[in-house]
Amino acid sequence: MSKNYIVGFPRIGEQRELKKALESFWAKKIPFDEVEKVASKLKKRHWLYQKDAGIEHISSNDFSLYDNMLDTSIMLGAIPQRFKQLEGEELYFAMARGDKNSVAMEMTKWFNTNYHYIVPELSPEDNYIANSKKIVQEFNEAKDIGIKTKINLIGPITYLGLSKRTDGGDTYEFLSKILPIYEQIIKEISLLDNDIVIQIDEPIFVKDLEPKVLSLIKPTYDKLANVSLHVKIVVSTYFENSNEATKILVNTPIWALGLDFVHGEENLKSLEIIEKSGKKLIAGVVDGRNIWKNDINKTILLLEDIAKSIKKDDIIIGSSCSLLHTPFSLKYETKMDNEIKEWLSYTVEKLDEISLISKLFFDGLDSLEDKDKIALKNNKEANLSRRTSTKIHDKEVQNRVKNLEKIQRDGDFKERIKLQREILKYKDLATTTIGSFPQTDEIRKARREYKNRLISKDEYEKAMKDYIDECVSFQDEIGLEVLVHGEPERNDMVEYFGEQLKGYGFSQNGWVQSYGSRCVKPPFIYGDISRPKPMTVDWITYAQSKTQKIMKGMLTGSVTILNWSFVRDDMPRDEVSKQIAIAINNEVDDLQKAGIKIIQVDEAAFKEGYPLRNSKIPSYEKWAVENFKLCVSSAKEQTQIHTHMCYSEFNDIIKTIEAMDADVITIETARSGNELLKIFKKVGYKQEVGPGVYDIHSPRVPSVEEIVKQIELLLVVLPKEQLWINPDCGLKTRKWEEVKPSLKNMVEAVKIVRERLK
Ligand code: GLN
Ligand code: ZN
């Protein structure tokens, strides 16, 4: 029996074919037909992968040329006014990316993933109309190759919950407008076949919903599940438990509930009521968010546990969420260490796991064919090897975590800052930057050639040092006060450290879609983490040797490193992060011993790791603060610790930020004037703050007057003694032609303000 299920499948293609086609089309190198041809080919290939693996429930409408939320806006006819004169692909990509007349729609992260969706813009004037073209077309494409798919839709409550209204009103007020469109779509789908499954994704049900929103669930699903007798509705949630919604959904006529038992273990509490309702349960037991081989023995135990409450007949085995969040196939990982590769499982390998688990669970060991028996044996061996391999387990590292003594630095902020200002002698409104300078083609080329052994270590180092020389002398010349080396040796703020830490792995082809055609290749933590040798000291001390001014050392904090990696699942996250924090801590110490007086520990992704459930926030915050403090606990009182975060909205987390106890924090407020800074004043924040005075995300060069004005706005909220002046993020994505005049203007503006303050 193959009662199994895939929530959704990645679409970018195993060789990123879709990315390449889209980008060629956008560059006007190929016509749209070509993109469609590639898309068709990929869809077919992806369906066949699933079919061949023995998957019963395969989706259509999980494909997208850009994003499924955007597709849903098209399905509903929710087109913002400024795009209304467009149609077809022109309309679609203009909404996603903007065009010469109109700015793109906003994009933001999909729950706690690194996938970004296009935020629907709804206006009270809109009249919605159903458009089922894409849905019908994909269903028929699959049918043509003999596969009857289930059809994936994003549910109305999630859609509205993630939308914004042009007039600032409550998006849920539009439910009565869009629900008839959903009914219409379901009706049209029901005509496609006598018996059809529709998966309606409602991941918003895993959040803490207000009673008002919860009250929408029953009427919505009473309606949608009653549209047609030919249609079976699955409501699918993921990334957390959805217990409150489950309680309501069991009293609606839906056919099945899809729940995540990997990231929402608490869903187990809902089994009894699901059983009573007689609904099917799609049990998400294979992790769609990570790259580790499933431990099939353990999964079977979990399923047996579930089967104590729910009849086996009513269980379907699935992925925990769409496989969109995992890379495609291990077959292209030709350079990876074989032992490590044995521990991994990407999308295609997960299909086999799900298939095997379902055979084993429903039919038992004896009924397995030989090839399945071998697969099962391999799975056992891989999991065993992970438990014992010396590549993973390092007693010394584990002991270091166990015997942690110094978990925070000496002295409180007031004493520290006095000492620091005596030694560092910077003025009020001290100027600095966030770390990186433009990544030019030359430095990218040098890094690439060194990696591919086309140039020698000496040649590479010379190229980097030349660039550092340039950065340092430029900063010196224009009169910046705290300098940086410019980060030419870093491709990425996490990868750079990952590459130097033991226990970190890198893939060749582990691409995961981030947004549109853009993919990222997160590194992965497979073993105990240690730092074989200093990672940044040579570069920073070299840069310091080139100037009399203070050179700021530049590191990435453990919370960000963890949030941007695939993390091992055989050890508590907290322990993994402590291992990383110790490595960073040692680096801080080596830097200060080498004479570096200011060290910045970036926590760009601090806020991204926030849990989906409010009840879990305090423990996340506690964990994150402890980690940051551990990273810098080796800093002497006179060593000044900076941190940088890519956010401007601190209202909810200001106390946590304060508790991190950094001497200086630089943040991203440039686009919001001083509005968002008021919270710092309100809570009586003591530490120093560098609110970005201009936006680096745009190529525009800010004028001196503009920056003066911005600084004066900041001074309304915080006293000059507490303020630093800097751009709002690193400059690596900008060009020198933009960076040079911008920073000059910034320094000039500070001079003017200081003069006025005299
Ligand atoms: N130091 C890093 C840089 O300047 C910080 C980047 C970031 O916050 N995303 O590039
Ligand atoms: Zn930033």
XYZ file of C-alpha atoms in Angstrom, residues 103-723:
621
model
C 7.393 49.795 -8.348
C 7.246 46.105 -7.554
C 4.953 44.740 -4.864
C 6.576 44.205 -1.506
C 8.280 40.935 -0.743
C 8.744 39.339 2.640
C 9.751 36.104 4.326
C 7.358 33.172 4.321
C 6.920 32.394 8.023
C 10.240 31.373 9.541
C 11.797 30.252 6.247
C 14.174 32.038 3.933
C 11.623 31.811 1.085
C 10.093 35.182 0.206
C 6.595 35.746 -1.090
C 4.986 38.701 -2.817
C 2.750 40.510 -0.354
C -0.777 40.990 -1.753
C -1.979 44.587 -1.852
C -5.717 44.804 -1.407
C -7.868 47.856 -1.792
C -11.536 48.386 -0.878
C -12.257 49.319 -4.505
C -11.113 45.949 -5.857
C -13.555 43.580 -7.464
C -12.235 40.077 -7.525
C -12.732 37.618 -10.350
C -11.805 33.955 -10.440
C -9.024 32.920 -12.783
C -8.422 29.171 -12.767
C -6.349 29.046 -15.940
C -3.041 28.033 -14.367
C -4.705 25.472 -12.102
C -6.566 23.768 -14.903
C -3.595 23.853 -17.219
C -1.236 22.219 -14.719
C -3.776 19.546 -13.815
C -4.190 18.682 -17.480
C -0.464 18.677 -18.134
C -0.043 16.033 -15.450
C -3.058 14.105 -16.683
C -1.443 13.956 -20.127
C 1.353 11.849 -18.668
C -1.033 9.688 -16.705
C -0.812 11.366 -13.313
C -3.885 12.537 -11.502
C -2.697 15.229 -9.156
C -4.079 16.785 -6.062
C -4.374 20.525 -6.513
C -2.597 22.910 -4.145
C -4.124 26.240 -3.193
C -3.096 28.787 -0.594
C -6.026 29.138 1.773
C -8.088 32.301 2.099
C -7.280 32.897 5.769
C -3.531 32.644 5.243
C -3.798 34.734 2.090
C -5.578 37.531 3.910
C -3.426 37.206 7.007
C -0.345 37.850 4.904
C -1.847 40.667 2.833
C -1.787 44.369 3.402
C -4.538 46.843 2.670
C -3.816 50.034 0.798
C -6.029 51.984 3.206
C -4.465 50.378 6.264
C -7.675 48.562 7.238
C -8.166 44.991 8.415
C -7.555 42.554 5.572
C -9.880 39.929 7.068
C -12.786 42.226 6.292
C -12.331 41.099 2.685
C -13.047 37.466 3.453
C -16.620 37.875 2.284
C -15.272 39.192 -1.015
C -12.718 36.502 -1.739
C -14.567 33.483 -0.380
C -17.007 33.373 -3.321
C -13.967 33.404 -5.619
C -12.519 30.382 -3.816
C -15.893 28.645 -4.109
C -15.964 29.411 -7.799
C -12.440 28.023 -8.241
C -13.319 24.845 -6.367
C -16.419 24.461 -8.503
C -14.330 24.741 -11.656
C -11.839 22.218 -10.274
C -14.668 19.806 -9.475
C -15.474 19.638 -13.170
C -12.026 18.241 -13.923
C -12.630 14.839 -12.360
C -15.146 12.822 -10.398
C -12.941 12.477 -7.400
C -10.337 15.090 -6.754
C -8.255 16.189 -3.774
C -7.606 19.855 -3.113
C -4.905 20.740 -0.603
C -5.567 24.096 0.964
C -2.493 25.453 2.744
C -3.227 27.392 5.894
C 0.156 27.768 7.569
C -1.118 30.843 9.372
C -2.984 28.413 11.629
C 0.298 27.666 13.379
C 0.465 31.192 14.758
C -1.332 32.465 17.862
C -4.511 33.629 16.187
C -6.859 36.137 17.680
C -10.345 34.840 18.546
C -11.721 36.959 15.730
C -9.580 35.123 13.180
C -10.255 31.731 14.723
C -13.954 32.461 14.370
C -13.538 32.696 10.593
C -12.284 29.144 10.232
C -15.533 27.227 10.653
C -17.730 29.248 8.310
C -14.942 29.315 5.723
C -14.348 25.579 5.684
C -18.025 24.705 6.039
C -18.468 26.571 2.802
C -15.407 25.410 0.909
C -15.805 21.753 1.801
C -19.435 21.807 0.718
C -18.928 23.177 -2.759
C -18.871 19.820 -4.483
C -19.238 16.150 -3.684
C -16.481 15.387 -6.149
C -13.934 17.289 -4.150
C -12.073 16.241 -1.005
C -10.502 19.069 0.940
C -7.239 18.693 2.834
C -6.290 21.573 5.093
C -2.559 21.600 5.440
C -0.489 23.409 8.080
C 3.234 23.296 8.748
C 6.258 24.659 10.644
C 4.520 24.397 14.037
C 1.456 22.922 15.679
C -1.979 24.181 14.719
C -3.932 22.771 17.649
C -6.441 25.617 18.021
C -7.422 25.436 14.357
C -7.549 21.639 14.421
C -10.180 21.798 17.157
C -12.356 23.831 14.808
C -11.558 22.048 11.564
C -12.605 18.653 12.896
C -16.131 20.066 13.013
C -16.184 21.041 9.362
C -16.799 18.729 6.374
C -13.152 18.676 5.237
C -11.694 15.299 4.303
C -8.249 15.442 5.902
C -5.856 17.423 8.017
C -2.187 17.709 7.109
C -0.033 18.293 10.182
C 3.671 18.758 10.779
C 5.024 16.314 13.363
C 8.642 17.339 12.857
C 8.403 21.025 13.743
C 5.043 20.819 15.490
C 5.332 17.889 17.842
C 2.511 19.336 19.953
C 0.158 18.319 17.144
C 0.182 14.929 18.878
C -2.214 16.441 21.386
C -4.870 16.714 18.680
C -4.896 13.049 17.687
C -7.862 12.092 19.783
C -10.212 14.692 18.405
C -9.101 13.902 14.880
C -9.834 10.242 15.509
C -13.285 11.069 16.838
C -14.047 13.147 13.783
C -13.145 10.257 11.477
C -10.991 12.504 9.323
C -7.863 11.369 7.559
C -4.554 12.498 8.984
C -1.672 13.368 6.713
C 1.209 12.868 9.066
C 4.165 15.055 8.118
C 7.037 12.978 9.441
C 9.846 13.549 6.934
C 11.526 16.911 7.480
C 10.972 19.343 4.610
C 13.156 21.968 6.233
C 16.412 20.130 6.629
C 18.831 17.919 4.738
C 19.408 14.981 7.060
C 18.533 11.438 6.266
C 15.404 10.398 8.093
C 15.934 7.953 10.938
C 13.382 5.465 9.690
C 13.376 3.384 12.859
C 12.502 6.426 14.887
C 9.879 7.569 12.420
C 8.163 4.196 12.520
C 8.016 4.461 16.305
C 6.431 7.889 15.993
C 3.905 6.562 13.513
C 3.083 3.598 15.750
C 2.477 6.102 18.482
C 0.117 8.058 16.252
C -1.598 4.800 15.312
C -2.501 4.244 18.948
C -5.027 7.037 18.507
C -5.780 6.974 14.809
C -6.697 3.936 12.750
C -3.906 3.002 10.359
C -6.436 3.181 7.607
C -6.908 6.859 8.234
C -3.213 7.751 8.200
C -1.330 8.995 5.162
C 2.413 9.531 5.422
C 3.900 12.752 4.169
C 6.555 15.417 4.199
C 6.420 17.902 7.061
C 5.900 20.777 4.605
C 6.588 21.494 0.947
C 9.990 20.197 -0.126
C 10.566 23.641 -1.621
C 12.844 24.374 1.315
C 15.322 21.587 0.627
C 17.829 21.257 -2.230
C 16.974 19.026 -5.160
C 19.118 15.944 -5.467
C 22.330 14.552 -4.057
C 23.320 13.207 -7.440
C 25.262 16.373 -8.290
C 27.263 16.340 -5.064
C 30.268 14.755 -6.683
C 32.903 16.380 -4.531
C 31.361 15.807 -1.153
C 33.037 13.518 1.352
C 31.262 10.188 0.909
C 30.783 9.539 4.582
C 29.062 12.898 5.025
C 26.994 12.459 1.888
C 25.652 9.223 3.341
C 24.020 11.215 6.126
C 22.142 13.568 3.816
C 18.870 13.491 2.005
C 17.657 16.156 -0.407
C 14.223 16.359 -2.036
C 14.557 13.396 -4.383
C 16.018 11.202 -1.665
C 13.216 12.215 0.668
C 10.696 10.837 -1.832
C 12.270 7.427 -1.465
C 12.254 7.742 2.295
C 8.558 8.582 2.382
C 7.785 5.737 0.046
C 9.810 3.259 2.070
C 8.366 4.404 5.382
C 4.853 3.965 4.089
C 5.531 0.437 2.797
C 7.139 -0.532 6.068
C 4.436 1.039 8.203
C 1.422 -0.282 6.337
C 2.644 -3.624 5.037
C 5.406 -4.611 7.445
C 9.003 -5.671 7.067
C 8.266 -9.074 5.574
C 6.485 -7.664 2.582
C 9.417 -5.446 1.526
C 11.112 -6.217 -1.761
C 14.837 -6.872 -1.673
C 15.771 -3.428 -2.872
C 13.700 -1.885 -0.082
C 15.296 -4.157 2.457
C 18.676 -2.957 1.304
C 17.541 0.670 1.487
C 16.333 0.117 5.010
C 19.605 -1.475 6.006
C 21.522 1.444 4.510
C 19.329 3.855 6.391
C 20.096 2.103 9.670
C 23.795 2.082 8.947
C 23.883 5.743 7.992
C 22.130 6.711 11.184
C 24.421 4.521 13.216
C 27.495 5.999 11.596
C 26.223 9.479 12.374
C 25.966 8.532 16.006
C 29.537 7.370 16.226
C 31.639 8.956 13.490
C 34.768 10.789 14.581
C 33.972 13.366 11.920
C 31.054 14.404 14.089
C 32.020 13.758 17.650
C 34.776 15.700 19.292
C 34.995 15.053 23.025
C 37.146 18.094 23.598
C 34.552 20.424 22.079
C 31.769 18.772 24.030
C 33.714 19.177 27.254
C 34.370 22.807 26.541
C 30.623 23.397 26.331
C 30.016 21.404 29.495
C 32.628 23.261 31.457
C 31.798 26.753 30.333
C 32.859 29.197 32.961
C 32.898 32.662 31.598
C 29.476 33.263 30.157
C 29.552 37.041 30.215
C 32.130 39.783 30.091
C 33.451 41.723 33.050
C 32.194 45.081 34.200
C 28.913 46.764 33.570
C 28.292 49.074 30.675
C 28.742 52.315 32.629
C 32.200 51.401 33.849
C 33.202 49.897 30.523
C 32.221 52.841 28.395
C 34.117 55.284 30.602
C 37.258 53.246 30.247
C 36.735 52.775 26.518
C 36.186 56.454 25.815
C 39.342 57.302 27.684
C 41.377 54.901 25.626
C 39.677 55.214 22.253
C 39.177 58.978 22.458
C 36.452 59.147 19.850
C 34.249 62.210 19.694
C 30.485 62.346 20.038
C 28.818 61.451 16.741
C 31.784 59.240 15.854
C 31.744 58.085 12.259
C 32.124 54.497 11.093
C 30.758 52.003 8.546
C 29.154 48.575 8.955
C 32.049 46.559 7.566
C 32.014 45.667 3.914
C 33.094 47.862 1.022
C 32.083 47.292 -2.626
C 32.743 43.771 -3.848
C 34.383 44.548 -7.162
C 34.734 42.167 -10.095
C 38.471 41.994 -9.426
C 38.178 40.803 -5.861
C 35.472 38.313 -6.770
C 37.691 37.006 -9.522
C 40.702 36.740 -7.214
C 38.667 34.788 -4.662
C 37.297 32.475 -7.312
C 40.659 31.855 -8.914
C 42.249 31.132 -5.572
C 39.501 28.675 -4.724
C 40.011 26.923 -8.054
C 43.783 26.964 -7.522
C 44.372 29.143 -10.558
C 46.404 31.649 -8.563
C 48.806 31.101 -5.670
C 48.189 31.975 -2.049
C 50.651 34.856 -2.352
C 48.895 36.280 -5.389
C 45.544 35.978 -3.653
C 46.787 37.618 -0.478
C 48.331 40.412 -2.447
C 45.058 41.099 -4.240
C 43.195 41.210 -0.938
C 45.814 43.376 0.728
C 45.837 45.814 -2.173
C 42.127 46.161 -1.758
C 42.422 46.610 2.006
C 45.073 49.305 1.365
C 42.642 51.110 -0.883
C 39.805 50.900 1.621
C 41.941 52.052 4.504
C 43.510 54.976 2.712
C 40.147 56.099 1.376
C 38.604 56.052 4.852
C 41.635 57.817 6.313
C 41.561 60.488 3.642
C 37.938 61.428 4.001
C 38.232 61.531 7.770
C 36.177 58.586 8.964
C 37.043 57.899 12.588
C 36.632 54.178 13.188
C 37.798 52.232 10.145
C 37.119 48.785 8.735
C 39.188 46.566 6.464
C 36.369 46.191 3.911
C 35.810 42.387 3.966
C 37.208 41.616 0.473
C 38.082 38.058 1.557
C 34.456 37.261 2.398
C 31.973 35.980 -0.066
C 29.285 35.834 2.567
C 29.241 36.651 6.268
C 28.279 33.113 7.306
C 30.029 31.053 4.655
C 33.347 32.755 5.391
C 33.324 31.529 8.979
C 31.743 28.190 8.103
C 34.609 27.436 5.749
C 37.118 27.861 8.533
C 35.273 25.995 11.234
C 35.588 22.261 11.679
C 32.196 20.532 11.585
C 30.823 22.705 8.788
C 29.960 21.331 5.357
C 29.338 22.902 1.941
C 27.440 21.583 -1.004
C 28.093 21.984 -4.704
C 24.497 22.067 -5.763
C 22.442 22.490 -2.608
C 20.405 25.377 -3.973
C 17.190 26.432 -2.309
C 14.854 29.048 -3.744
C 14.945 32.307 -1.832
C 12.770 34.459 -4.056
C 11.853 34.478 -7.741
C 14.866 33.206 -9.610
C 17.171 33.739 -6.673
C 18.567 30.735 -4.830
C 20.861 30.370 -1.854
C 23.109 27.515 -0.891
C 23.122 27.377 2.908
C 26.131 25.678 4.471
C 25.408 22.861 6.903
C 26.596 21.990 10.355
C 27.174 18.261 10.602
C 29.555 17.854 13.503
C 30.996 19.367 16.662
C 32.270 22.822 15.810
C 35.767 23.975 16.548
C 38.148 26.617 15.274
C 41.451 25.092 14.177
C 43.107 28.517 13.951
C 42.334 32.242 14.025
C 40.004 33.222 11.199
C 40.286 36.980 10.826
C 43.281 38.120 12.863
C 45.785 38.356 9.995
C 43.504 40.480 7.826
C 42.455 42.806 10.608
C 45.935 43.323 12.017
C 47.236 43.938 8.521
C 44.578 46.633 8.065
C 45.401 48.102 11.499
C 49.065 48.325 10.525
C 48.075 50.674 7.713
C 46.513 53.366 9.866
C 46.895 55.304 13.093
C 43.157 55.287 13.536
C 41.156 52.546 15.208
C 40.542 49.490 13.052
C 37.336 47.644 13.898
C 37.488 43.836 13.823
C 34.560 42.154 12.092
C 32.929 38.856 13.077
C 29.556 37.150 12.662
C 27.668 36.094 15.784
C 26.587 32.537 16.514
C 22.843 33.231 16.327
C 23.152 34.505 12.764
C 25.517 31.714 11.777
C 22.973 29.200 13.048
C 19.914 30.892 11.547
C 21.487 30.881 8.089
C 22.705 27.281 8.058
C 21.164 23.833 7.918
C 21.735 22.697 11.477
C 22.438 19.132 12.605
C 19.390 17.493 14.127
C 21.189 14.982 16.311
C 22.036 17.481 19.033
C 20.008 20.241 20.717
C 20.295 23.531 18.820
C 21.437 25.199 21.983
C 24.483 23.031 22.240
C 25.395 23.539 18.579
C 25.172 27.290 18.982
C 27.288 27.243 22.114
C 30.020 25.438 20.212
C 29.962 28.171 17.582
C 29.849 30.872 20.227
C 32.981 29.456 21.817
C 34.784 29.605 18.476
C 33.765 33.259 18.040
C 34.699 33.953 21.641
C 38.217 32.655 21.011
C 38.458 34.826 17.924
C 37.439 37.903 19.923
C 40.182 37.134 22.369
C 42.802 36.632 19.671
C 41.827 39.925 18.065
C 42.139 41.893 21.273
C 45.428 40.219 22.086
C 46.638 41.326 18.670
C 45.836 44.921 19.599
C 42.392 45.353 18.068
C 40.392 47.682 20.285
C 36.938 47.575 18.755
C 35.282 44.357 17.586
C 31.928 44.144 15.862
C 29.971 40.914 16.136
C 27.211 41.036 13.523
C 23.823 39.587 14.344
C 22.097 40.369 11.049
C 19.678 37.442 11.408
C 18.928 37.790 15.113
C 15.289 38.662 14.565
C 14.738 36.111 11.821
C 14.968 33.206 14.200
C 11.980 34.296 16.250
C 9.577 31.404 16.865
C 6.102 31.331 15.344
C 4.405 30.825 18.710
C 4.478 33.591 21.325
C 4.890 31.113 24.134
C 8.238 30.113 22.686
C 9.595 33.647 22.346
C 10.975 34.031 25.882
C 13.124 30.939 25.552
C 14.354 32.010 22.099
C 15.301 35.423 23.437
C 17.022 33.964 26.438
C 18.950 31.617 24.188
C 19.902 34.337 21.718
C 21.056 36.754 24.416
C 23.092 34.076 26.181
C 24.735 33.187 22.916
C 25.703 36.719 22.074
C 27.071 37.249 25.544
C 29.064 34.073 25.281
C 30.514 35.144 21.913
C 31.964 38.268 23.534
C 32.583 37.148 27.117
C 36.312 37.068 26.426
C 36.367 40.803 25.661
C 38.180 42.865 28.234
C 36.371 45.850 29.654
C 38.405 48.206 27.522
C 37.663 46.317 24.303
C 34.599 47.885 22.761
C 32.006 45.477 21.382
C 29.756 46.569 18.564
C 26.961 44.641 16.981
C 24.951 45.274 13.832
C 21.399 44.221 13.022
C 19.599 44.585 9.708
C 16.382 45.832 11.263
C 14.822 49.096 12.193
C 11.789 47.902 14.130
C 12.823 47.217 17.725
C 9.602 47.874 19.614
C 8.962 44.271 20.553
C 12.536 43.283 21.209
C 14.194 46.329 22.711
C 14.638 44.764 26.148
C 16.309 41.769 24.560
C 18.616 44.006 22.555
C 19.538 45.858 25.701
C 20.202 42.599 27.509
C 22.750 41.640 24.866
C 24.847 44.328 26.478
C 26.832 45.377 23.396
C 28.587 48.703 23.891
C 27.394 49.973 20.522
C 24.664 48.749 18.187
C 24.344 49.912 14.590
C 20.937 49.504 12.979
C 18.905 50.119 9.864
C 16.690 53.108 10.606
C 17.597 55.274 7.595
C 14.285 54.838 5.822
C 12.132 55.690 8.806
C 13.588 59.026 9.965
C 13.694 58.883 13.746
C 10.243 57.384 14.286
C 11.430 53.900 15.045
C 14.232 55.152 17.249
C 11.833 56.591 19.790
C 11.571 53.252 21.507
C 15.240 53.536 22.517
C 14.458 56.760 24.323
C 11.229 55.465 25.757
C 12.840 52.519 27.514
C 15.816 54.581 28.615
C 18.303 52.579 26.541
C 21.792 53.289 27.875
C 24.235 51.814 25.393
C 25.465 53.700 22.339
C 23.529 53.508 19.076
C 24.438 54.052 15.423
C 21.175 54.447 13.527
C 21.921 54.333 9.790
C 21.822 57.872 8.399
C 21.391 56.836 4.796
C 19.928 53.888 2.908
C 22.548 51.686 1.261
C 19.915 49.570 -0.503
C 19.589 52.234 -3.162
C 22.259 53.549 -5.556
C 21.279 57.127 -4.716
C 23.978 59.370 -3.232
C 22.570 61.274 -0.242
C 23.437 64.981 -0.073
C 25.220 66.657 2.832
C 22.070 68.616 3.730
C 19.986 65.493 3.743
C 22.331 63.735 6.141
C 22.578 66.830 8.350
C 18.824 66.793 8.587
C 18.782 63.106 9.412
C 21.378 63.576 12.169
C 19.381 66.446 13.606
C 16.328 64.254 13.682
C 18.310 61.622 15.567
C 19.436 64.250 18.062
C 15.823 64.968 18.903
C 15.533 61.443 20.218
C 18.974 60.606 21.609
C 21.773 62.789 23.043
C 24.932 63.252 21.009
C 27.006 61.329 23.565
C 25.015 58.235 22.758
C 25.049 58.482 18.960
